[in-house]
């Protein structure tokens, strides 16, 4: 086993871990990043499917208010382009779909009024939740005792209004509204600057894409770090304090590699962080927290066509519907418009169910949904690309973790609190844009501030 030493060891080469490592490196610290995969990027993954066409199989969008990731885009000299929005969108509650332009879906007036009034109330509640301490919100015990589904049933008066929020639950959290607490939903909405910003395209979180793929962000960070990033070494154990040996600190033991350091930043999803063995064991509240932070379920499907035929019909490729398995779609074609690419999300319960079927059956069900939206032309596919994030060994679900009732108020303080020389990063720990690339970067910056403060005390 290779034995290495560093000031700080970072576990995980996603945007959180790489952002933290680069900041430490630039401050003069000796840093090593240990990653289980044979690639960097974590929940970002780009694939060249030929002729220079790059598909993002993971995180892909950037938008207004995401200042950290936009600054990194600029620093690395990457270019972005807007998500295609020209033409009509489709939306519907039930089997029928209506065409509309702008940001307000064409729903029956009483349903639309019901949904928008409830959304205003939801945003108002979200602003009352402290970003750094949601468990201290004025009604945190009440909000954390109920699911988001419970709030939907109490707050939306129409069946259509209730379905509207269930679509949002799938699209934003990749989980049923009955799976997570209202307090978690409110904290997440506040961190993302409101419901409209979270679900919006133009002016929202889905506004822009990166030419060449979002994984370039991680690749750019890793390039600067060079050999300080060690791939293909799953971390199995972290010894800390006296268990790390004389002088304390940490000893991170991975397959084929051991790193001794003064501090560690663990920047992997909570469900994976909880599978590492720690000596001595973590405090009970931290361990119980990771047991209660399941990831969402999403299969990201992209269907390629000779051309974006839906544009000829005056459609922009965006669909929002209550009918599974595909509830949300986007035009994901490259900047030049060829080939045509429809992005179809299978999320939440539908993703769990279709995660059990064969690739051929998954493709058939997704294409059938697209044909229902866009007509028979959608059946004439060129290529079908799907990535099931719940099945990926070193992710086990996307977009991020969700917290069931009772978790934030009981165990929330352990989310970011260091354990001796171990610090926690990752988008789930972010104060802003939780669950997004911007949140991942913010979490890495916060962990570095903690590390630097502790190192300064012992220097």
mmCIF file with all atom_site columns, C-alpha atoms in Angstrom, residues 207-413:
data_model
loop_
_atom_site.group_PDB
_atom_site.id
_atom_site.type_symbol
_atom_site.label_atom_id
_atom_site.label_alt_id
_atom_site.label_comp_id
_atom_site.label_asym_id
_atom_site.label_entity_id
_atom_site.label_seq_id
_atom_site.pdbx_PDB_ins_code
_atom_site.Cartn_x
_atom_site.Cartn_y
_atom_site.Cartn_z
_atom_site.occupancy
_atom_site.B_iso_or_equiv
_atom_site.pdbx_formal_charge
_atom_site.auth_seq_id
_atom_site.auth_comp_id
_atom_site.auth_asym_id
_atom_site.auth_atom_id
_atom_site.pdbx_PDB_model_num
ATOM 1   C CA . UNK A 1 207 ? -31.357 28.978 -18.022 1.00 0.00 ? 207 UNK A CA 1
ATOM 2   C CA . UNK A 1 208 ? -27.948 28.081 -19.524 1.00 0.00 ? 208 UNK A CA 1
ATOM 3   C CA . UNK A 1 209 ? -25.814 25.098 -20.490 1.00 0.00 ? 209 UNK A CA 1
ATOM 4   C CA . UNK A 1 210 ? -22.066 24.825 -20.944 1.00 0.00 ? 210 UNK A CA 1
ATOM 5   C CA . UNK A 1 211 ? -20.740 24.320 -24.441 1.00 0.00 ? 211 UNK A CA 1
ATOM 6   C CA . UNK A 1 212 ? -18.743 21.104 -24.214 1.00 0.00 ? 212 UNK A CA 1
ATOM 7   C CA . UNK A 1 213 ? -20.415 19.862 -21.041 1.00 0.00 ? 213 UNK A CA 1
ATOM 8   C CA . UNK A 1 214 ? -20.465 20.664 -17.337 1.00 0.00 ? 214 UNK A CA 1
ATOM 9   C CA . UNK A 1 215 ? -17.815 18.086 -16.432 1.00 0.00 ? 215 UNK A CA 1
ATOM 10  C CA . UNK A 1 216 ? -15.286 20.562 -17.839 1.00 0.00 ? 216 UNK A CA 1
ATOM 11  C CA . UNK A 1 217 ? -15.601 22.439 -14.546 1.00 0.00 ? 217 UNK A CA 1
ATOM 12  C CA . UNK A 1 218 ? -14.217 19.521 -12.553 1.00 0.00 ? 218 UNK A CA 1
ATOM 13  C CA . UNK A 1 219 ? -11.644 18.705 -15.223 1.00 0.00 ? 219 UNK A CA 1
ATOM 14  C CA . UNK A 1 220 ? -10.393 22.289 -15.131 1.00 0.00 ? 220 UNK A CA 1
ATOM 15  C CA . UNK A 1 221 ? -10.017 22.212 -11.343 1.00 0.00 ? 221 UNK A CA 1
ATOM 16  C CA . UNK A 1 222 ? -8.302  18.826 -11.425 1.00 0.00 ? 222 UNK A CA 1
ATOM 17  C CA . UNK A 1 223 ? -5.894  19.944 -14.144 1.00 0.00 ? 223 UNK A CA 1
ATOM 18  C CA . UNK A 1 224 ? -4.528  22.646 -11.857 1.00 0.00 ? 224 UNK A CA 1
ATOM 19  C CA . UNK A 1 225 ? -4.104  20.128 -9.033  1.00 0.00 ? 225 UNK A CA 1
ATOM 20  C CA . UNK A 1 226 ? -2.346  17.602 -11.276 1.00 0.00 ? 226 UNK A CA 1
ATOM 21  C CA . UNK A 1 227 ? -0.951  14.566 -9.456  1.00 0.00 ? 227 UNK A CA 1
ATOM 22  C CA . UNK A 1 228 ? -2.548  15.724 -6.221  1.00 0.00 ? 228 UNK A CA 1
ATOM 23  C CA . UNK A 1 229 ? -5.732  14.046 -7.479  1.00 0.00 ? 229 UNK A CA 1
ATOM 24  C CA . UNK A 1 230 ? -5.588  10.270 -7.054  1.00 0.00 ? 230 UNK A CA 1
ATOM 25  C CA . UNK A 1 231 ? -8.271  8.319  -8.936  1.00 0.00 ? 231 UNK A CA 1
ATOM 26  C CA . UNK A 1 232 ? -9.459  4.746  -8.516  1.00 0.00 ? 232 UNK A CA 1
ATOM 27  C CA . UNK A 1 233 ? -8.973  4.606  -4.738  1.00 0.00 ? 233 UNK A CA 1
ATOM 28  C CA . UNK A 1 234 ? -12.255 4.028  -2.862  1.00 0.00 ? 234 UNK A CA 1
ATOM 29  C CA . UNK A 1 235 ? -11.883 5.187  0.749   1.00 0.00 ? 235 UNK A CA 1
ATOM 30  C CA . UNK A 1 236 ? -12.742 2.450  3.221   1.00 0.00 ? 236 UNK A CA 1
ATOM 31  C CA . UNK A 1 237 ? -11.686 3.822  6.616   1.00 0.00 ? 237 UNK A CA 1
ATOM 32  C CA . UNK A 1 238 ? -10.834 7.105  8.290   1.00 0.00 ? 238 UNK A CA 1
ATOM 33  C CA . UNK A 1 239 ? -8.883  6.971  11.531  1.00 0.00 ? 239 UNK A CA 1
ATOM 34  C CA . UNK A 1 240 ? -8.905  10.217 13.463  1.00 0.00 ? 240 UNK A CA 1
ATOM 35  C CA . UNK A 1 241 ? -7.514  11.580 16.690  1.00 0.00 ? 241 UNK A CA 1
ATOM 36  C CA . UNK A 1 242 ? -5.364  9.140  18.636  1.00 0.00 ? 242 UNK A CA 1
ATOM 37  C CA . UNK A 1 243 ? -6.556  6.318  16.374  1.00 0.00 ? 243 UNK A CA 1
ATOM 38  C CA . UNK A 1 244 ? -4.646  7.972  13.518  1.00 0.00 ? 244 UNK A CA 1
ATOM 39  C CA . UNK A 1 245 ? -1.370  7.364  15.338  1.00 0.00 ? 245 UNK A CA 1
ATOM 40  C CA . UNK A 1 246 ? 1.098   9.528  17.257  1.00 0.00 ? 246 UNK A CA 1
ATOM 41  C CA . UNK A 1 247 ? 0.277   13.207 16.899  1.00 0.00 ? 247 UNK A CA 1
ATOM 42  C CA . UNK A 1 248 ? -3.358  12.623 16.009  1.00 0.00 ? 248 UNK A CA 1
ATOM 43  C CA . UNK A 1 249 ? -4.771  14.107 12.826  1.00 0.00 ? 249 UNK A CA 1
ATOM 44  C CA . UNK A 1 250 ? -6.307  11.690 10.341  1.00 0.00 ? 250 UNK A CA 1
ATOM 45  C CA . UNK A 1 251 ? -5.321  8.607  8.414   1.00 0.00 ? 251 UNK A CA 1
ATOM 46  C CA . UNK A 1 252 ? -7.455  7.940  5.339   1.00 0.00 ? 252 UNK A CA 1
ATOM 47  C CA . UNK A 1 253 ? -7.214  4.357  4.144   1.00 0.00 ? 253 UNK A CA 1
ATOM 48  C CA . UNK A 1 254 ? -8.297  3.618  0.573   1.00 0.00 ? 254 UNK A CA 1
ATOM 49  C CA . UNK A 1 255 ? -7.786  0.702  -1.784  1.00 0.00 ? 255 UNK A CA 1
ATOM 50  C CA . UNK A 1 256 ? -4.040  0.658  -2.431  1.00 0.00 ? 256 UNK A CA 1
ATOM 51  C CA . UNK A 1 257 ? -3.410  3.986  -0.728  1.00 0.00 ? 257 UNK A CA 1
ATOM 52  C CA . UNK A 1 258 ? -3.156  5.504  2.758   1.00 0.00 ? 258 UNK A CA 1
ATOM 53  C CA . UNK A 1 259 ? -2.831  9.219  3.462   1.00 0.00 ? 259 UNK A CA 1
ATOM 54  C CA . UNK A 1 260 ? -1.861  10.739 6.780   1.00 0.00 ? 260 UNK A CA 1
ATOM 55  C CA . UNK A 1 261 ? -2.874  14.402 7.202   1.00 0.00 ? 261 UNK A CA 1
ATOM 56  C CA . UNK A 1 262 ? -3.641  17.033 9.780   1.00 0.00 ? 262 UNK A CA 1
ATOM 57  C CA . UNK A 1 263 ? -7.250  17.508 8.618   1.00 0.00 ? 263 UNK A CA 1
ATOM 58  C CA . UNK A 1 264 ? -9.686  15.805 6.268   1.00 0.00 ? 264 UNK A CA 1
ATOM 59  C CA . UNK A 1 265 ? -12.573 17.088 4.176   1.00 0.00 ? 265 UNK A CA 1
ATOM 60  C CA . UNK A 1 266 ? -15.139 14.414 3.287   1.00 0.00 ? 266 UNK A CA 1
ATOM 61  C CA . UNK A 1 267 ? -16.909 15.670 0.164   1.00 0.00 ? 267 UNK A CA 1
ATOM 62  C CA . UNK A 1 268 ? -19.096 12.751 -0.933  1.00 0.00 ? 268 UNK A CA 1
ATOM 63  C CA . UNK A 1 269 ? -22.886 12.281 -0.704  1.00 0.00 ? 269 UNK A CA 1
ATOM 64  C CA . UNK A 1 270 ? -24.087 11.593 2.869   1.00 0.00 ? 270 UNK A CA 1
ATOM 65  C CA . UNK A 1 271 ? -25.190 8.053  2.081   1.00 0.00 ? 271 UNK A CA 1
ATOM 66  C CA . UNK A 1 272 ? -21.634 7.250  0.911   1.00 0.00 ? 272 UNK A CA 1
ATOM 67  C CA . UNK A 1 273 ? -19.964 9.109  3.783   1.00 0.00 ? 273 UNK A CA 1
ATOM 68  C CA . UNK A 1 274 ? -21.983 6.934  6.139   1.00 0.00 ? 274 UNK A CA 1
ATOM 69  C CA . UNK A 1 275 ? -20.555 3.759  4.600   1.00 0.00 ? 275 UNK A CA 1
ATOM 70  C CA . UNK A 1 276 ? -16.971 4.638  5.485   1.00 0.00 ? 276 UNK A CA 1
ATOM 71  C CA . UNK A 1 277 ? -15.652 3.068  8.707   1.00 0.00 ? 277 UNK A CA 1
ATOM 72  C CA . UNK A 1 278 ? -14.472 5.622  11.260  1.00 0.00 ? 278 UNK A CA 1
ATOM 73  C CA . UNK A 1 279 ? -12.183 4.991  14.220  1.00 0.00 ? 279 UNK A CA 1
ATOM 74  C CA . UNK A 1 280 ? -13.215 6.055  16.740  1.00 0.00 ? 280 UNK A CA 1
ATOM 75  C CA . UNK A 1 281 ? -16.863 5.824  15.636  1.00 0.00 ? 281 UNK A CA 1
ATOM 76  C CA . UNK A 1 282 ? -18.595 9.059  14.711  1.00 0.00 ? 282 UNK A CA 1
ATOM 77  C CA . UNK A 1 283 ? -20.870 10.712 17.274  1.00 0.00 ? 283 UNK A CA 1
ATOM 78  C CA . UNK A 1 284 ? -24.275 9.068  17.319  1.00 0.00 ? 284 UNK A CA 1
ATOM 79  C CA . UNK A 1 285 ? -26.140 12.066 15.893  1.00 0.00 ? 285 UNK A CA 1
ATOM 80  C CA . UNK A 1 286 ? -23.826 12.308 12.877  1.00 0.00 ? 286 UNK A CA 1
ATOM 81  C CA . UNK A 1 287 ? -24.132 8.600  12.127  1.00 0.00 ? 287 UNK A CA 1
ATOM 82  C CA . UNK A 1 288 ? -27.905 8.607  12.604  1.00 0.00 ? 288 UNK A CA 1
ATOM 83  C CA . UNK A 1 289 ? -28.135 11.625 10.285  1.00 0.00 ? 289 UNK A CA 1
ATOM 84  C CA . UNK A 1 290 ? -26.430 9.833  7.389   1.00 0.00 ? 290 UNK A CA 1
ATOM 85  C CA . UNK A 1 291 ? -28.746 6.859  7.934   1.00 0.00 ? 291 UNK A CA 1
ATOM 86  C CA . UNK A 1 292 ? -31.668 9.213  7.374   1.00 0.00 ? 292 UNK A CA 1
ATOM 87  C CA . UNK A 1 293 ? -30.518 11.114 4.267   1.00 0.00 ? 293 UNK A CA 1
ATOM 88  C CA . UNK A 1 294 ? -31.567 9.029  1.255   1.00 0.00 ? 294 UNK A CA 1
ATOM 89  C CA . UNK A 1 295 ? -30.770 10.297 -2.221  1.00 0.00 ? 295 UNK A CA 1
ATOM 90  C CA . UNK A 1 296 ? -33.394 11.007 -4.837  1.00 0.00 ? 296 UNK A CA 1
ATOM 91  C CA . UNK A 1 297 ? -34.000 8.647  -7.743  1.00 0.00 ? 297 UNK A CA 1
ATOM 92  C CA . UNK A 1 298 ? -33.512 9.826  -11.305 1.00 0.00 ? 298 UNK A CA 1
ATOM 93  C CA . UNK A 1 299 ? -32.803 8.262  -14.694 1.00 0.00 ? 299 UNK A CA 1
ATOM 94  C CA . UNK A 1 300 ? -31.683 10.935 -17.124 1.00 0.00 ? 300 UNK A CA 1
ATOM 95  C CA . UNK A 1 301 ? -32.666 9.891  -20.649 1.00 0.00 ? 301 UNK A CA 1
ATOM 96  C CA . UNK A 1 302 ? -31.634 11.641 -23.853 1.00 0.00 ? 302 UNK A CA 1
ATOM 97  C CA . UNK A 1 303 ? -33.144 10.721 -27.183 1.00 0.00 ? 303 UNK A CA 1
ATOM 98  C CA . UNK A 1 304 ? -31.360 11.768 -30.375 1.00 0.00 ? 304 UNK A CA 1
ATOM 99  C CA . UNK A 1 305 ? -33.082 12.556 -33.692 1.00 0.00 ? 305 UNK A CA 1
ATOM 100 C CA . UNK A 1 306 ? -31.891 13.689 -37.105 1.00 0.00 ? 306 UNK A CA 1
ATOM 101 C CA . UNK A 1 307 ? -33.207 17.153 -36.309 1.00 0.00 ? 307 UNK A CA 1
ATOM 102 C CA . UNK A 1 308 ? -35.227 18.928 -33.612 1.00 0.00 ? 308 UNK A CA 1
ATOM 103 C CA . UNK A 1 309 ? -38.496 18.213 -35.410 1.00 0.00 ? 309 UNK A CA 1
ATOM 104 C CA . UNK A 1 310 ? -40.629 19.639 -32.602 1.00 0.00 ? 310 UNK A CA 1
ATOM 105 C CA . UNK A 1 311 ? -39.332 23.116 -33.395 1.00 0.00 ? 311 UNK A CA 1
ATOM 106 C CA . UNK A 1 312 ? -40.978 22.895 -36.825 1.00 0.00 ? 312 UNK A CA 1
ATOM 107 C CA . UNK A 1 313 ? -44.274 22.396 -34.985 1.00 0.00 ? 313 UNK A CA 1
ATOM 108 C CA . UNK A 1 314 ? -43.725 25.571 -32.965 1.00 0.00 ? 314 UNK A CA 1
ATOM 109 C CA . UNK A 1 315 ? -42.757 23.673 -29.792 1.00 0.00 ? 315 UNK A CA 1
ATOM 110 C CA . UNK A 1 316 ? -39.694 24.292 -27.641 1.00 0.00 ? 316 UNK A CA 1
ATOM 111 C CA . UNK A 1 317 ? -39.423 20.755 -26.295 1.00 0.00 ? 317 UNK A CA 1
ATOM 112 C CA . UNK A 1 318 ? -40.436 21.604 -22.744 1.00 0.00 ? 318 UNK A CA 1
ATOM 113 C CA . UNK A 1 319 ? -43.151 19.502 -21.152 1.00 0.00 ? 319 UNK A CA 1
ATOM 114 C CA . UNK A 1 320 ? -44.521 19.330 -17.608 1.00 0.00 ? 320 UNK A CA 1
ATOM 115 C CA . UNK A 1 321 ? -47.170 16.717 -16.927 1.00 0.00 ? 321 UNK A CA 1
ATOM 116 C CA . UNK A 1 322 ? -48.574 14.720 -14.035 1.00 0.00 ? 322 UNK A CA 1
ATOM 117 C CA . UNK A 1 323 ? -48.547 11.493 -16.061 1.00 0.00 ? 323 UNK A CA 1
ATOM 118 C CA . UNK A 1 324 ? -45.580 9.154  -15.475 1.00 0.00 ? 324 UNK A CA 1
ATOM 119 C CA . UNK A 1 325 ? -43.108 7.847  -16.338 1.00 0.00 ? 325 UNK A CA 1
ATOM 120 C CA . UNK A 1 326 ? -41.744 11.000 -18.029 1.00 0.00 ? 326 UNK A CA 1
ATOM 121 C CA . UNK A 1 327 ? -43.079 14.133 -16.386 1.00 0.00 ? 327 UNK A CA 1
ATOM 122 C CA . UNK A 1 328 ? -40.528 16.730 -17.505 1.00 0.00 ? 328 UNK A CA 1
ATOM 123 C CA . UNK A 1 329 ? -38.682 17.213 -20.800 1.00 0.00 ? 329 UNK A CA 1
ATOM 124 C CA . UNK A 1 330 ? -36.350 19.790 -22.357 1.00 0.00 ? 330 UNK A CA 1
ATOM 125 C CA . UNK A 1 331 ? -34.801 20.468 -25.747 1.00 0.00 ? 331 UNK A CA 1
ATOM 126 C CA . UNK A 1 332 ? -31.200 19.423 -25.087 1.00 0.00 ? 332 UNK A CA 1
ATOM 127 C CA . UNK A 1 333 ? -29.903 19.884 -28.640 1.00 0.00 ? 333 UNK A CA 1
ATOM 128 C CA . UNK A 1 334 ? -26.376 21.283 -29.125 1.00 0.00 ? 334 UNK A CA 1
ATOM 129 C CA . UNK A 1 335 ? -25.958 25.002 -29.917 1.00 0.00 ? 335 UNK A CA 1
ATOM 130 C CA . UNK A 1 336 ? -26.046 24.358 -33.672 1.00 0.00 ? 336 UNK A CA 1
ATOM 131 C CA . UNK A 1 337 ? -29.375 22.544 -33.394 1.00 0.00 ? 337 UNK A CA 1
ATOM 132 C CA . UNK A 1 338 ? -28.233 19.245 -34.884 1.00 0.00 ? 338 UNK A CA 1
ATOM 133 C CA . UNK A 1 339 ? -28.823 16.533 -33.968 1.00 0.00 ? 339 UNK A CA 1
ATOM 134 C CA . UNK A 1 340 ? -32.099 17.103 -32.203 1.00 0.00 ? 340 UNK A CA 1
ATOM 135 C CA . UNK A 1 341 ? -32.003 15.929 -28.584 1.00 0.00 ? 341 UNK A CA 1
ATOM 136 C CA . UNK A 1 342 ? -34.936 15.555 -26.238 1.00 0.00 ? 342 UNK A CA 1
ATOM 137 C CA . UNK A 1 343 ? -34.055 15.277 -22.572 1.00 0.00 ? 343 UNK A CA 1
ATOM 138 C CA . UNK A 1 344 ? -36.576 13.156 -20.662 1.00 0.00 ? 344 UNK A CA 1
ATOM 139 C CA . UNK A 1 345 ? -36.433 12.878 -16.875 1.00 0.00 ? 345 UNK A CA 1
ATOM 140 C CA . UNK A 1 346 ? -37.682 9.763  -15.120 1.00 0.00 ? 346 UNK A CA 1
ATOM 141 C CA . UNK A 1 347 ? -37.777 10.746 -11.458 1.00 0.00 ? 347 UNK A CA 1
ATOM 142 C CA . UNK A 1 348 ? -38.960 9.655  -8.039  1.00 0.00 ? 348 UNK A CA 1
ATOM 143 C CA . UNK A 1 349 ? -41.241 6.624  -7.878  1.00 0.00 ? 349 UNK A CA 1
ATOM 144 C CA . UNK A 1 350 ? -41.109 6.141  -11.672 1.00 0.00 ? 350 UNK A CA 1
ATOM 145 C CA . UNK A 1 351 ? -37.298 6.009  -11.569 1.00 0.00 ? 351 UNK A CA 1
ATOM 146 C CA . UNK A 1 352 ? -37.351 3.374  -8.846  1.00 0.00 ? 352 UNK A CA 1
ATOM 147 C CA . UNK A 1 353 ? -39.803 1.273  -10.840 1.00 0.00 ? 353 UNK A CA 1
ATOM 148 C CA . UNK A 1 354 ? -38.042 1.631  -14.195 1.00 0.00 ? 354 UNK A CA 1
ATOM 149 C CA . UNK A 1 355 ? -34.688 1.053  -12.531 1.00 0.00 ? 355 UNK A CA 1
ATOM 150 C CA . UNK A 1 356 ? -35.796 -2.569 -12.290 1.00 0.00 ? 356 UNK A CA 1
ATOM 151 C CA . UNK A 1 357 ? -36.555 -3.110 -15.992 1.00 0.00 ? 357 UNK A CA 1
ATOM 152 C CA . UNK A 1 358 ? -34.307 -3.908 -18.939 1.00 0.00 ? 358 UNK A CA 1
ATOM 153 C CA . UNK A 1 359 ? -32.673 -1.116 -20.974 1.00 0.00 ? 359 UNK A CA 1
ATOM 154 C CA . UNK A 1 360 ? -34.922 -2.001 -23.916 1.00 0.00 ? 360 UNK A CA 1
ATOM 155 C CA . UNK A 1 361 ? -38.066 -1.697 -21.806 1.00 0.00 ? 361 UNK A CA 1
ATOM 156 C CA . UNK A 1 362 ? -36.891 1.599  -20.335 1.00 0.00 ? 362 UNK A CA 1
ATOM 157 C CA . UNK A 1 363 ? -36.287 2.971  -23.827 1.00 0.00 ? 363 UNK A CA 1
ATOM 158 C CA . UNK A 1 364 ? -39.686 1.792  -25.033 1.00 0.00 ? 364 UNK A CA 1
ATOM 159 C CA . UNK A 1 365 ? -41.530 3.455  -22.160 1.00 0.00 ? 365 UNK A CA 1
ATOM 160 C CA . UNK A 1 366 ? -39.619 6.737  -22.475 1.00 0.00 ? 366 UNK A CA 1
ATOM 161 C CA . UNK A 1 367 ? -40.074 6.922  -26.251 1.00 0.00 ? 367 UNK A CA 1
ATOM 162 C CA . UNK A 1 368 ? -43.782 6.155  -25.869 1.00 0.00 ? 368 UNK A CA 1
ATOM 163 C CA . UNK A 1 369 ? -44.102 9.129  -23.507 1.00 0.00 ? 369 UNK A CA 1
ATOM 164 C CA . UNK A 1 370 ? -42.317 11.367 -26.006 1.00 0.00 ? 370 UNK A CA 1
ATOM 165 C CA . UNK A 1 371 ? -44.615 10.173 -28.784 1.00 0.00 ? 371 UNK A CA 1
ATOM 166 C CA . UNK A 1 372 ? -47.594 11.113 -26.627 1.00 0.00 ? 372 UNK A CA 1
ATOM 167 C CA . UNK A 1 373 ? -46.130 14.611 -26.247 1.00 0.00 ? 373 UNK A CA 1
ATOM 168 C CA . UNK A 1 374 ? -44.713 15.229 -29.720 1.00 0.00 ? 374 UNK A CA 1
ATOM 169 C CA . UNK A 1 375 ? -46.392 12.748 -32.044 1.00 0.00 ? 375 UNK A CA 1
ATOM 170 C CA . UNK A 1 376 ? -45.287 9.658  -33.950 1.00 0.00 ? 376 UNK A CA 1
ATOM 171 C CA . UNK A 1 377 ? -42.154 11.397 -35.248 1.00 0.00 ? 377 UNK A CA 1
ATOM 172 C CA . UNK A 1 378 ? -40.715 10.930 -31.734 1.00 0.00 ? 378 UNK A CA 1
ATOM 173 C CA . UNK A 1 379 ? -40.562 7.183  -32.365 1.00 0.00 ? 379 UNK A CA 1
ATOM 174 C CA . UNK A 1 380 ? -38.000 7.580  -35.162 1.00 0.00 ? 380 UNK A CA 1
ATOM 175 C CA . UNK A 1 381 ? -34.979 7.775  -32.901 1.00 0.00 ? 381 UNK A CA 1
ATOM 176 C CA . UNK A 1 382 ? -31.317 7.792  -33.886 1.00 0.00 ? 382 UNK A CA 1
ATOM 177 C CA . UNK A 1 383 ? -29.847 6.973  -30.478 1.00 0.00 ? 383 UNK A CA 1
ATOM 178 C CA . UNK A 1 384 ? -31.037 6.544  -26.892 1.00 0.00 ? 384 UNK A CA 1
ATOM 179 C CA . UNK A 1 385 ? -28.719 7.396  -23.990 1.00 0.00 ? 385 UNK A CA 1
ATOM 180 C CA . UNK A 1 386 ? -29.788 6.827  -20.375 1.00 0.00 ? 386 UNK A CA 1
ATOM 181 C CA . UNK A 1 387 ? -27.911 7.172  -17.100 1.00 0.00 ? 387 UNK A CA 1
ATOM 182 C CA . UNK A 1 388 ? -29.427 5.731  -13.934 1.00 0.00 ? 388 UNK A CA 1
ATOM 183 C CA . UNK A 1 389 ? -27.812 7.629  -11.059 1.00 0.00 ? 389 UNK A CA 1
ATOM 184 C CA . UNK A 1 390 ? -29.405 5.482  -8.379  1.00 0.00 ? 390 UNK A CA 1
ATOM 185 C CA . UNK A 1 391 ? -27.529 2.482  -9.802  1.00 0.00 ? 391 UNK A CA 1
ATOM 186 C CA . UNK A 1 392 ? -24.101 4.161  -9.932  1.00 0.00 ? 392 UNK A CA 1
ATOM 187 C CA . UNK A 1 393 ? -21.902 2.667  -7.220  1.00 0.00 ? 393 UNK A CA 1
ATOM 188 C CA . UNK A 1 394 ? -20.214 5.871  -6.104  1.00 0.00 ? 394 UNK A CA 1
ATOM 189 C CA . UNK A 1 395 ? -23.325 8.074  -6.184  1.00 0.00 ? 395 UNK A CA 1
ATOM 190 C CA . UNK A 1 396 ? -26.385 5.945  -5.380  1.00 0.00 ? 396 UNK A CA 1
ATOM 191 C CA . UNK A 1 397 ? -28.907 8.583  -6.349  1.00 0.00 ? 397 UNK A CA 1
ATOM 192 C CA . UNK A 1 398 ? -29.434 12.178 -7.439  1.00 0.00 ? 398 UNK A CA 1
ATOM 193 C CA . UNK A 1 399 ? -29.920 15.080 -7.467  1.00 0.00 ? 399 UNK A CA 1
ATOM 194 C CA . UNK A 1 400 ? -29.190 15.258 -3.774  1.00 0.00 ? 400 UNK A CA 1
ATOM 195 C CA . UNK A 1 401 ? -30.368 13.879 -0.455  1.00 0.00 ? 401 UNK A CA 1
ATOM 196 C CA . UNK A 1 402 ? -33.816 14.543 0.962   1.00 0.00 ? 402 UNK A CA 1
ATOM 197 C CA . UNK A 1 403 ? -34.708 14.548 4.633   1.00 0.00 ? 403 UNK A CA 1
ATOM 198 C CA . UNK A 1 404 ? -37.811 12.738 5.929   1.00 0.00 ? 404 UNK A CA 1
ATOM 199 C CA . UNK A 1 405 ? -39.899 14.177 8.782   1.00 0.00 ? 405 UNK A CA 1
ATOM 200 C CA . UNK A 1 406 ? -38.090 14.657 12.068  1.00 0.00 ? 406 UNK A CA 1
ATOM 201 C CA . UNK A 1 407 ? -34.560 14.530 10.699  1.00 0.00 ? 407 UNK A CA 1
ATOM 202 C CA . UNK A 1 408 ? -33.648 18.220 10.529  1.00 0.00 ? 408 UNK A CA 1
ATOM 203 C CA . UNK A 1 409 ? -34.939 19.072 14.009  1.00 0.00 ? 409 UNK A CA 1
ATOM 204 C CA . UNK A 1 410 ? -33.306 16.021 15.628  1.00 0.00 ? 410 UNK A CA 1
ATOM 205 C CA . UNK A 1 411 ? -30.059 15.653 13.727  1.00 0.00 ? 411 UNK A CA 1
ATOM 206 C CA . UNK A 1 412 ? -29.654 18.785 11.583  1.00 0.00 ? 412 UNK A CA 1
ATOM 207 C CA . UNK A 1 413 ? -26.897 20.375 13.706  1.00 0.00 ? 413 UNK A CA 1
#
